Amino acid sequence: MNGFRADSMADQSGRRVVITGANSGLGFEASLAFAAKGARVTLACRNPERGEAALARLREATGSTVCDVRPLDLASLDSVREFAAGWSDPLDVLINNAGLMATARATTADGFEQQLGINHLGHFALNGLLLPALREAAAPRVVVVSSLAHKRGAINFDDLMSLSRYRRWRAYSQSKIANLYFAMEFARRLDARGEPLVVAAAHPGLANTNLPASMGRTGMSMMTSVFMRLMAQPGQWGVLPVLYAAAAPDVSNGDFYGPNGPGESRGDVTIVAPAARVADLLVARRLWDVSEQLTGVTFADLPPV
């Protein structure tokens, strides 16, 4: 894995790729990399105008004429269902990238605490609804983008939506460990059925993206932005674990990729270990069940192991 770069990816011509939150940050970097290799990338974006602007930049940078933008608001299950209903092709790669970080408390259109709702539940529903399209592809791949913050996370089933007490960083960390519980449980269920779909996870380390902007204009968000500019690696480096998980030939179900440097903050791509609590199968299965109940989306023919 050492030395892996975006240019290391094999030719992706003819492959269909969906990337959530693709108009900026890691999502845009991943879109550029796949488009440059010939993939048909769909930028799944909440804001159509920003999505179209990103598509224009992508076309200018790569010369691709086969990519497109489609609206997707992960804060609305209706939008998630509409996006999935409008998808009619086999889907080779789904990168679950969009997210918020440490925002002030707010709720989604469906009444979920928005960090859990967007970072986890919206993606959970999207994957379940697109599972038939993924199964139509020859060698499908799903990537779930988590964060170093998952190491501080825990699932509070007694107050999943942070109604009794809201702490923005605790809610963010909960959503990011939820990403990993979901990815690992998804992988186990696929393994049990012997399906060719591979689910892997990745985190960018400390990557200088626009994610702190989702925190709003607070003193903490300004400090975080300054810290990221000084200490974080550029987005084109932070995206490498995501690209490896999405395109490398030796990826297996349940793999988790991140940087190999100090504290996994930067460096070349390597397999990393999630927090020990991610191995708790009872929590993973309970979160899956709760996610199905909350979203109304079930994964066809994927019972618990």
Coordinates of N, CA, C and O in Angstrom, one line a residue, residues 16 18 29 32 48 50 62 64 78 83 87 134 153 164 171 176 184 196 227 249 251 276:
R16 N -19.8 2.5 -12.9 CA -20.7 3.5 -12.4 C -20.4 3.8 -10.9 O -20.4 2.8 -10.1
V18 N -21.2 6.3 -7.4 CA -21.9 7.3 -6.7 C -21.1 7.7 -5.5 O -20.7 6.9 -4.7
E29 N -12.6 15.3 -4.3 CA -11.3 14.7 -4.6 C -11.5 13.3 -5.2 O -10.8 12.9 -6.1
L32 N -12.9 13.5 -8.7 CA -11.8 13.8 -9.7 C -11.0 12.5 -10.0 O -10.7 12.3 -11.2
P48 N -28.0 21.6 -5.6 CA -27.8 21.4 -7.0 C -26.9 22.4 -7.6 O -26.1 22.0 -8.5
R50 N -24.3 24.0 -6.3 CA -23.0 23.7 -5.9 C -22.5 22.4 -6.6 O -21.4 22.2 -7.0
T62 N -10.6 17.0 -15.8 CA -10.4 15.7 -16.3 C -10.7 15.5 -17.7 O -10.3 14.5 -18.3
S64 N -13.6 14.7 -18.7 CA -14.7 13.7 -18.7 C -16.0 14.3 -19.2 O -16.3 15.5 -18.8
D78 N -37.2 11.0 2.3 CA -37.9 11.1 1.0 C -36.9 11.4 -0.1 O -37.1 10.8 -1.2
F83 N -33.9 9.5 -4.8 CA -32.6 9.2 -5.5 C -32.5 7.8 -5.9 O -32.2 7.4 -7.0
W87 N -32.5 5.6 -9.8 CA -31.3 4.9 -10.2 C -31.7 3.6 -10.9 O -32.3 2.7 -10.3
L134 N -26.4 -2.5 -6.6 CA -25.1 -3.0 -6.4 C -24.9 -4.5 -6.7 O -23.9 -4.9 -7.3
G153 N -16.1 7.6 20.4 CA -17.6 7.4 20.2 C -18.1 6.2 20.9 O -17.4 5.2 21.2
S164 N -31.8 14.5 25.9 CA -31.7 14.9 27.3 C -30.5 15.8 27.5 O -30.5 16.8 28.2
A171 N -22.0 13.9 19.9 CA -22.9 13.4 18.9 C -22.2 13.1 17.6 O -22.5 12.1 16.9
K176 N -19.9 8.8 14.0 CA -18.8 8.2 13.2 C -18.5 6.7 13.7 O -18.0 5.9 12.8
M184 N -19.0 -2.8 9.3 CA -18.6 -4.2 9.7 C -19.7 -5.2 9.8 O -19.6 -6.3 9.4
P196 N -20.5 -11.3 -3.7 CA -19.3 -10.7 -4.2 C -19.2 -9.2 -3.7 O -18.1 -8.6 -3.9
F227 N -6.5 25.1 13.1 CA -5.7 23.9 13.4 C -5.6 23.0 12.1 O -4.5 22.5 11.9
P249 N -7.4 -3.8 -5.7 CA -7.9 -5.2 -5.9 C -7.8 -6.1 -4.7 O -8.5 -7.2 -4.7
V251 N -8.7 -5.5 -1.5 CA -9.6 -5.1 -0.4 C -10.5 -6.3 -0.1 O -11.1 -6.9 -1.0
A276 N -11.7 -0.8 19.9 CA -12.0 -2.2 20.3 C -13.5 -2.4 20.4 O -14.0 -3.5 20.1

